[in-house]
XYZ file of C-alpha atoms in Angstrom:
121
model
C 105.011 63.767 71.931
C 105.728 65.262 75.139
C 102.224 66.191 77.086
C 102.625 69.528 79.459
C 100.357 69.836 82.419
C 99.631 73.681 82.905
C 99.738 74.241 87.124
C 97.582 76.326 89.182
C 98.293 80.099 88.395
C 97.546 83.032 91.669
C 93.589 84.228 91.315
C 93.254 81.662 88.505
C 89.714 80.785 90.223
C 88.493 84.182 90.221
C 85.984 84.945 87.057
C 85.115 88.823 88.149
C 86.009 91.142 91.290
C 84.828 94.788 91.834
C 88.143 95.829 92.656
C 91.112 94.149 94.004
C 91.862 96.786 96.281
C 88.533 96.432 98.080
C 88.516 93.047 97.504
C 91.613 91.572 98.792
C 93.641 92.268 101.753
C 96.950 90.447 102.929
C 96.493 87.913 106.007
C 98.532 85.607 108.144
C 98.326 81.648 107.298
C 99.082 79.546 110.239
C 99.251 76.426 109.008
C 100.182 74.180 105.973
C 101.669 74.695 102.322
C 98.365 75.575 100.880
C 97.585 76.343 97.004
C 96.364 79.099 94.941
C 91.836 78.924 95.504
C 92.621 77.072 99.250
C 88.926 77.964 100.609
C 90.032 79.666 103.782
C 88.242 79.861 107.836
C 89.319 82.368 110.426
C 90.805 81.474 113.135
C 89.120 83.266 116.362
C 91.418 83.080 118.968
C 94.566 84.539 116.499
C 92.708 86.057 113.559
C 94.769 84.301 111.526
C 93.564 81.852 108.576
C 93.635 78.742 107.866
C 92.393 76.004 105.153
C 88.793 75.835 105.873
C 87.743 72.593 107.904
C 84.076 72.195 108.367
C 84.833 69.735 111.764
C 86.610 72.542 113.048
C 85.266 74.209 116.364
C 88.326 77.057 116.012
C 86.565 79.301 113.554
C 87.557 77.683 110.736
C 84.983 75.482 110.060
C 83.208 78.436 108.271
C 84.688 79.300 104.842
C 85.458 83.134 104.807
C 88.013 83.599 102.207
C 89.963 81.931 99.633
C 94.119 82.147 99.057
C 94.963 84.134 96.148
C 98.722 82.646 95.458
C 100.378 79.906 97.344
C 101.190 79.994 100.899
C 103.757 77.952 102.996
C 103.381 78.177 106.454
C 104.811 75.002 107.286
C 107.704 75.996 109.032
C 105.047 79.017 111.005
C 102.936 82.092 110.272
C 103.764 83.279 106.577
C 101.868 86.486 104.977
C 99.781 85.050 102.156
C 97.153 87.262 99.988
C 93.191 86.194 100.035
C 90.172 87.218 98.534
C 88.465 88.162 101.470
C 85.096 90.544 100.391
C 83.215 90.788 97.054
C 81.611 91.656 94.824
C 83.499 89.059 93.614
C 82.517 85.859 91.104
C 84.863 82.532 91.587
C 85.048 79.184 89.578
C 83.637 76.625 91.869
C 85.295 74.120 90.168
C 88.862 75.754 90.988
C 88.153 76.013 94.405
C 90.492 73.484 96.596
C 89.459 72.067 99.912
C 91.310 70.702 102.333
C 90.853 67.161 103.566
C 87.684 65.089 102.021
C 84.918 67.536 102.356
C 81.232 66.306 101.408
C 78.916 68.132 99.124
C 76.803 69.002 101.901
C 79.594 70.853 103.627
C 80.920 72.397 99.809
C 77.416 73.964 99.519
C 77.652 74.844 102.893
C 80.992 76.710 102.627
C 79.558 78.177 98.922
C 76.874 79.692 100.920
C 79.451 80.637 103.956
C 81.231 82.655 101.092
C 78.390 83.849 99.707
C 77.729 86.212 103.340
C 81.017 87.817 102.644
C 80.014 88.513 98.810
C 81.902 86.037 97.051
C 79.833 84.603 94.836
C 80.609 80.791 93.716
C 79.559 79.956 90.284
């Protein structure tokens, strides 16, 4: 019997928003081919985003957002939707981080979220 894998679907990590209109806003990605619930930092200089990196020293080593939909920015800057504000409730365990983070710097980046009302559950 054939098995099928079911992929990553946009805002499949988020469990409850107040409103997507408050909630979400459309960014810039600079960087990377990054998948839907990508845990997202700000970069300071542009004010564009990026996946969140905790060894960072650009701004993104603080988690402000996460991707709604998949982003490719590999060849540049591509537009890319985020949950950027709550009230909002995500699935921590459909969150994706880039790289090999600890669970020191997960909790760190749950509470990080937490400041801009995401709540990670």
């Amino acid at each position: 019997m054939t098995t099928l894998v079911e992929g990553k679907h946009p805002g499949g990590f988020l469990v409850w928003e107040a409103h997507p209109d408050y909630t979400r806003e459309t960014i810039t990605v600079s960087a990377g081919t990054l998948e839907s619930g990508t845990v997202l930092g700000k970069i300071t200089a542009s004010g564009k985003y990026a996946a969140h990196d905790p060894a960072a020293v650009d701004g993104t080593e603080t988690a402000v957002a996460v991707l709604w939909g998949k982003a490719d920015a590999s060849g540049g800057d591509a537009p890319a939707v985020a949950l950027i504000r709550g009230p909002a409730i995500v699935n921590r365990h459909d969150l994706v981080f880039a790289g090999t983070s600890s669970e020191g710097e997960i909790t760190a980046a749950h509470t990080a979220l937490l400041a801009a009302g995401i709540l990670v559950r």
